[in-house]
């Protein structure tokens, strides 16, 4: 079925913006002035007032390293608020779509794409909070958890890996990029289309959604520069050399076979998605996907 009033939390973020663009008049943007995501007690009254037909929760605490010092805020936003949403959605009998992350596989030693049924192994405050948010959301009868990875998008032009590489590469410096983390960076325009398809067909449970293929961040950086026709020297380093405070998954490629079986819009390979992003970012922001 097609839902006509779809509440989108985090409407100013990369995925939230892409969802709003894709949904058009069906989108009901819900920003922090209406629903502060660090206030689980505000969820029920806000949704009772808004009365949406469905809600897509793509708002989250995403400062992965800072979360190690702000665990209470991180868990309140990423776990307690989805729990409150699940309760409210159950009362209102509406679908809840919870956006989650490949970080739930932080400690996995698997080197094959992760299926939805594979055991998760979160490590670090951010990863554990998102895993808890998944479990909380799934308590709602009409709930869907969408796991995705490495999001980047044009609208708005916020910090993401592609923009960071282009900025640093344009400064003429030699870059050091991690080469022992393998995943699938994903363009939010593709993820947004997939999420709306899953919602409209009322999919439930957990579904992986990323672009196709996989790459290390080092190789992704080199492809960004190749497609941008920039000559930048990039040195591969290990995660240990990078020294981030929070752990990252070594291999978090997601198997999207279940999504494909549900007949959604095709997910392009990551190289094609990157090319679409680099093309769109040169256009006026009002025309970006």
GROMACS .gro file of C-alpha atoms in nm:
model
  289
    1UNK     CA    1   0.000   0.000   0.000
    2UNK     CA    2   0.104   0.362  -0.040
    3UNK     CA    3   0.120   0.558   0.284
    4UNK     CA    4   0.028   0.924   0.241
    5UNK     CA    5   0.178   1.088   0.554
    6UNK     CA    6   0.518   0.939   0.629
    7UNK     CA    7   0.699   1.097   0.923
    8UNK     CA    8   1.073   1.125   0.859
    9UNK     CA    9   1.297   1.194   1.158
   10UNK     CA   10   1.639   1.342   1.094
   11UNK     CA   11   1.492   1.527   0.791
   12UNK     CA   12   1.798   1.750   0.755
   13UNK     CA   13   2.049   1.466   0.737
   14UNK     CA   14   2.175   1.301   0.422
   15UNK     CA   15   1.934   1.008   0.420
   16UNK     CA   16   1.648   1.213   0.561
   17UNK     CA   17   1.692   1.469   0.284
   18UNK     CA   18   1.700   1.197   0.019
   19UNK     CA   19   1.384   1.042   0.163
   20UNK     CA   20   1.205   1.375   0.159
   21UNK     CA   21   1.306   1.431  -0.203
   22UNK     CA   22   1.191   1.084  -0.305
   23UNK     CA   23   0.865   1.094  -0.110
   24UNK     CA   24   0.767   1.444  -0.218
   25UNK     CA   25   0.432   1.549  -0.066
   26UNK     CA   26   0.408   1.217   0.118
   27UNK     CA   27   0.694   1.321   0.348
   28UNK     CA   28   0.617   1.469   0.689
   29UNK     CA   29   0.950   1.610   0.813
   30UNK     CA   30   0.989   1.577   1.189
   31UNK     CA   31   1.279   1.783   1.318
   32UNK     CA   32   1.413   1.823   1.670
   33UNK     CA   33   1.179   2.112   1.746
   34UNK     CA   34   0.887   1.871   1.707
   35UNK     CA   35   1.052   1.556   1.838
   36UNK     CA   36   1.388   1.582   2.019
   37UNK     CA   37   1.549   1.244   1.954
   38UNK     CA   38   1.726   1.250   2.289
   39UNK     CA   39   1.390   1.271   2.466
   40UNK     CA   40   1.219   0.930   2.455
   41UNK     CA   41   0.936   1.071   2.669
   42UNK     CA   42   0.848   1.313   2.387
   43UNK     CA   43   0.790   1.041   2.127
   44UNK     CA   44   0.442   0.927   2.228
   45UNK     CA   45   0.285   1.274   2.256
   46UNK     CA   46   0.450   1.391   1.930
   47UNK     CA   47   0.326   1.096   1.727
   48UNK     CA   48  -0.017   1.117   1.887
   49UNK     CA   49  -0.037   1.479   1.767
   50UNK     CA   50   0.114   1.421   1.421
   51UNK     CA   51  -0.087   1.104   1.348
   52UNK     CA   52   0.134   0.986   1.058
   53UNK     CA   53   0.053   0.678   0.849
   54UNK     CA   54   0.408   0.549   0.906
   55UNK     CA   55   0.741   0.666   1.046
   56UNK     CA   56   1.095   0.629   0.913
   57UNK     CA   57   1.347   0.690   1.190
   58UNK     CA   58   1.673   0.793   1.025
   59UNK     CA   59   1.765   1.039   1.295
   60UNK     CA   60   2.041   0.910   1.522
   61UNK     CA   61   2.349   0.992   1.729
   62UNK     CA   62   2.621   0.922   1.472
   63UNK     CA   63   2.939   1.066   1.624
   64UNK     CA   64   3.099   0.723   1.647
   65UNK     CA   65   3.417   0.825   1.832
   66UNK     CA   66   3.258   1.093   2.051
   67UNK     CA   67   3.002   0.834   2.165
   68UNK     CA   68   3.274   0.668   2.370
   69UNK     CA   69   3.254   0.970   2.604
   70UNK     CA   70   2.880   1.034   2.562
   71UNK     CA   71   2.739   0.687   2.608
   72UNK     CA   72   2.427   0.797   2.797
   73UNK     CA   73   2.325   1.045   2.526
   74UNK     CA   74   2.408   0.796   2.252
   75UNK     CA   75   2.198   0.516   2.405
   76UNK     CA   76   1.912   0.751   2.484
   77UNK     CA   77   1.898   0.863   2.120
   78UNK     CA   78   1.976   0.536   1.943
   79UNK     CA   79   1.810   0.282   2.173
   80UNK     CA   80   1.559   0.437   2.413
   81UNK     CA   81   1.393   0.659   2.153
   82UNK     CA   82   1.338   0.372   1.905
   83UNK     CA   83   1.190   0.175   2.195
   84UNK     CA   84   0.946   0.459   2.259
   85UNK     CA   85   0.869   0.476   1.887
   86UNK     CA   86   0.794   0.104   1.881
   87UNK     CA   87   0.547   0.144   2.167
   88UNK     CA   88   0.379   0.444   2.005
   89UNK     CA   89   0.361   0.278   1.662
   90UNK     CA   90   0.207  -0.032   1.817
   91UNK     CA   91  -0.062   0.182   1.982
   92UNK     CA   92  -0.130   0.373   1.660
   93UNK     CA   93  -0.106   0.055   1.448
   94UNK     CA   94   0.137   0.211   1.201
   95UNK     CA   95   0.464   0.082   1.050
   96UNK     CA   96   0.800   0.179   1.197
   97UNK     CA   97   1.113   0.175   0.981
   98UNK     CA   98   1.432   0.190   1.188
   99UNK     CA   99   1.752   0.271   0.997
  100UNK     CA  100   2.048   0.073   1.131
  101UNK     CA  101   2.409   0.011   1.042
  102UNK     CA  102   2.676  -0.236   0.939
  103UNK     CA  103   2.855  -0.148   1.266
  104UNK     CA  104   2.655  -0.422   1.436
  105UNK     CA  105   2.922  -0.654   1.288
  106UNK     CA  106   3.220  -0.486   1.456
  107UNK     CA  107   3.368  -0.804   1.605
  108UNK     CA  108   3.266  -1.048   1.333
  109UNK     CA  109   3.542  -1.264   1.183
  110UNK     CA  110   3.322  -1.357   0.886
  111UNK     CA  111   3.465  -1.275   0.542
  112UNK     CA  112   3.149  -1.335   0.341
  113UNK     CA  113   2.859  -1.088   0.307
  114UNK     CA  114   2.645  -1.082   0.619
  115UNK     CA  115   2.287  -1.202   0.589
  116UNK     CA  116   2.010  -1.069   0.805
  117UNK     CA  117   1.997  -1.394   1.004
  118UNK     CA  118   2.368  -1.398   1.088
  119UNK     CA  119   2.462  -1.327   1.452
  120UNK     CA  120   2.560  -0.968   1.522
  121UNK     CA  121   2.870  -0.867   1.719
  122UNK     CA  122   2.860  -0.495   1.806
  123UNK     CA  123   3.157  -0.336   1.978
  124UNK     CA  124   3.187   0.019   2.101
  125UNK     CA  125   2.916   0.247   2.236
  126UNK     CA  126   2.773   0.353   1.898
  127UNK     CA  127   2.751  -0.002   1.763
  128UNK     CA  128   2.594  -0.137   2.081
  129UNK     CA  129   2.340   0.147   2.090
  130UNK     CA  130   2.233   0.080   1.731
  131UNK     CA  131   2.203  -0.294   1.799
  132UNK     CA  132   1.983  -0.215   2.101
  133UNK     CA  133   1.777   0.017   1.882
  134UNK     CA  134   1.719  -0.264   1.634
  135UNK     CA  135   1.591  -0.499   1.902
  136UNK     CA  136   1.368  -0.229   2.049
  137UNK     CA  137   1.218  -0.138   1.712
  138UNK     CA  138   1.147  -0.500   1.625
  139UNK     CA  139   0.909  -0.524   1.920
  140UNK     CA  140   0.653  -0.325   1.721
  141UNK     CA  141   0.422  -0.557   1.522
  142UNK     CA  142   0.471  -0.365   1.193
  143UNK     CA  143   0.840  -0.288   1.223
  144UNK     CA  144   1.121  -0.299   0.969
  145UNK     CA  145   1.493  -0.257   1.039
  146UNK     CA  146   1.701  -0.151   0.739
  147UNK     CA  147   2.074  -0.207   0.779
  148UNK     CA  148   2.289   0.002   0.551
  149UNK     CA  149   2.650   0.123   0.527
  150UNK     CA  150   2.877   0.420   0.461
  151UNK     CA  151   2.610   0.668   0.355
  152UNK     CA  152   2.693   0.974   0.148
  153UNK     CA  153   2.458   1.216  -0.025
  154UNK     CA  154   2.434   1.545  -0.206
  155UNK     CA  155   2.147   1.709  -0.020
  156UNK     CA  156   2.253   1.870   0.201
  157UNK     CA  157   2.626   1.894   0.132
  158UNK     CA  158   2.729   1.757   0.469
  159UNK     CA  159   3.051   1.593   0.577
  160UNK     CA  160   3.094   1.243   0.438
  161UNK     CA  161   3.387   1.035   0.322
  162UNK     CA  162   3.362   1.147  -0.042
  163UNK     CA  163   3.350   1.515   0.046
  164UNK     CA  164   3.635   1.475   0.294
  165UNK     CA  165   3.855   1.307   0.033
  166UNK     CA  166   3.776   1.573  -0.228
  167UNK     CA  167   3.852   1.852   0.019
  168UNK     CA  168   4.178   1.703   0.145
  169UNK     CA  169   4.283   1.594  -0.204
  170UNK     CA  170   4.224   1.946  -0.330
  171UNK     CA  171   4.469   2.076  -0.070
  172UNK     CA  172   4.748   1.886  -0.241
  173UNK     CA  173   4.843   1.681   0.060
  174UNK     CA  174   4.947   1.317   0.072
  175UNK     CA  175   4.666   1.117   0.231
  176UNK     CA  176   4.670   0.812   0.457
  177UNK     CA  177   4.358   0.595   0.431
  178UNK     CA  178   4.264   0.271   0.606
  179UNK     CA  179   4.300  -0.037   0.387
  180UNK     CA  180   4.187  -0.314   0.624
  181UNK     CA  181   3.817  -0.228   0.651
  182UNK     CA  182   3.596  -0.370   0.376
  183UNK     CA  183   3.238  -0.253   0.326
  184UNK     CA  184   3.001  -0.104   0.068
  185UNK     CA  185   2.973   0.277   0.072
  186UNK     CA  186   2.620   0.362  -0.037
  187UNK     CA  187   2.459   0.660  -0.206
  188UNK     CA  188   2.156   0.782  -0.010
  189UNK     CA  189   1.950   0.831  -0.326
  190UNK     CA  190   1.963   0.455  -0.388
  191UNK     CA  191   1.900   0.368  -0.024
  192UNK     CA  192   1.603   0.607  -0.003
  193UNK     CA  193   1.432   0.450  -0.305
  194UNK     CA  194   1.482   0.105  -0.155
  195UNK     CA  195   1.351   0.205   0.188
  196UNK     CA  196   1.032   0.354   0.043
  197UNK     CA  197   0.975   0.041  -0.166
  198UNK     CA  198   1.009  -0.179   0.142
  199UNK     CA  199   0.773   0.043   0.341
  200UNK     CA  200   0.511   0.052   0.067
  201UNK     CA  201   0.507  -0.325   0.044
  202UNK     CA  202   0.496  -0.342   0.426
  203UNK     CA  203   0.808  -0.553   0.464
  204UNK     CA  204   0.889  -0.646   0.822
  205UNK     CA  205   1.190  -0.784   1.009
  206UNK     CA  206   1.545  -0.696   0.904
  207UNK     CA  207   1.647  -0.616   0.545
  208UNK     CA  208   1.996  -0.518   0.423
  209UNK     CA  209   2.016  -0.230   0.174
  210UNK     CA  210   2.345  -0.108   0.026
  211UNK     CA  211   2.491  -0.049  -0.314
  212UNK     CA  212   2.640  -0.359  -0.476
  213UNK     CA  213   2.997  -0.485  -0.453
  214UNK     CA  214   3.253  -0.404  -0.186
  215UNK     CA  215   3.572  -0.206  -0.139
  216UNK     CA  216   3.820  -0.090   0.125
  217UNK     CA  217   3.825   0.277   0.220
  218UNK     CA  218   4.170   0.306   0.060
  219UNK     CA  219   4.046   0.174  -0.274
  220UNK     CA  220   3.731   0.383  -0.246
  221UNK     CA  221   3.944   0.695  -0.202
  222UNK     CA  222   4.149   0.608  -0.508
  223UNK     CA  223   3.832   0.558  -0.714
  224UNK     CA  224   3.698   0.894  -0.596
  225UNK     CA  225   4.013   1.062  -0.724
  226UNK     CA  226   4.016   0.859  -1.048
  227UNK     CA  227   3.658   0.953  -1.133
  228UNK     CA  228   3.724   1.315  -1.033
  229UNK     CA  229   4.041   1.325  -1.246
  230UNK     CA  230   4.247   1.432  -0.947
  231UNK     CA  231   4.607   1.323  -0.898
  232UNK     CA  232   4.642   1.254  -0.526
  233UNK     CA  233   4.896   1.033  -0.353
  234UNK     CA  234   4.722   0.794  -0.113
  235UNK     CA  235   4.906   0.572   0.135
  236UNK     CA  236   4.733   0.259   0.270
  237UNK     CA  237   4.740   0.223   0.649
  238UNK     CA  238   4.590  -0.013   0.906
  239UNK     CA  239   4.307   0.063   1.149
  240UNK     CA  240   4.565   0.043   1.429
  241UNK     CA  241   4.776   0.309   1.260
  242UNK     CA  242   4.471   0.533   1.218
  243UNK     CA  243   4.399   0.498   1.589
  244UNK     CA  244   4.028   0.591   1.608
  245UNK     CA  245   3.888   0.580   1.964
  246UNK     CA  246   3.593   0.356   1.866
  247UNK     CA  247   3.625   0.017   1.693
  248UNK     CA  248   3.521  -0.027   1.330
  249UNK     CA  249   3.415  -0.346   1.151
  250UNK     CA  250   3.694  -0.514   0.955
  251UNK     CA  251   3.445  -0.674   0.716
  252UNK     CA  252   3.087  -0.548   0.709
  253UNK     CA  253   2.968  -0.621   0.356
  254UNK     CA  254   2.593  -0.685   0.366
  255UNK     CA  255   2.415  -0.949   0.159
  256UNK     CA  256   2.120  -0.779  -0.013
  257UNK     CA  257   1.968  -1.096  -0.157
  258UNK     CA  258   1.656  -1.063   0.058
  259UNK     CA  259   1.596  -0.709  -0.066
  260UNK     CA  260   1.636  -0.825  -0.426
  261UNK     CA  261   1.383  -1.103  -0.368
  262UNK     CA  262   1.131  -0.838  -0.259
  263UNK     CA  263   1.141  -0.681  -0.605
  264UNK     CA  264   1.277  -0.342  -0.515
  265UNK     CA  265   1.447  -0.092  -0.748
  266UNK     CA  266   1.787  -0.229  -0.855
  267UNK     CA  267   2.081  -0.124  -0.638
  268UNK     CA  268   2.372  -0.002  -0.856
  269UNK     CA  269   2.730  -0.112  -0.799
  270UNK     CA  270   2.921   0.124  -0.572
  271UNK     CA  271   3.128   0.256  -0.866
  272UNK     CA  272   2.811   0.357  -1.055
  273UNK     CA  273   2.663   0.511  -0.741
  274UNK     CA  274   2.979   0.716  -0.687
  275UNK     CA  275   2.966   0.839  -1.047
  276UNK     CA  276   2.603   0.947  -0.997
  277UNK     CA  277   2.698   1.130  -0.678
  278UNK     CA  278   2.992   1.312  -0.836
  279UNK     CA  279   2.768   1.418  -1.125
  280UNK     CA  280   2.484   1.534  -0.899
  281UNK     CA  281   2.710   1.732  -0.665
  282UNK     CA  282   2.801   1.966  -0.952
  283UNK     CA  283   2.434   2.055  -1.003
  284UNK     CA  284   2.241   2.316  -0.803
  285UNK     CA  285   2.136   2.167  -0.470
  286UNK     CA  286   1.769   2.221  -0.549
  287UNK     CA  287   1.795   1.964  -0.828
  288UNK     CA  288   1.991   1.704  -0.632
  289UNK     CA  289   1.828   1.365  -0.567
   0.00000   0.00000   0.00000
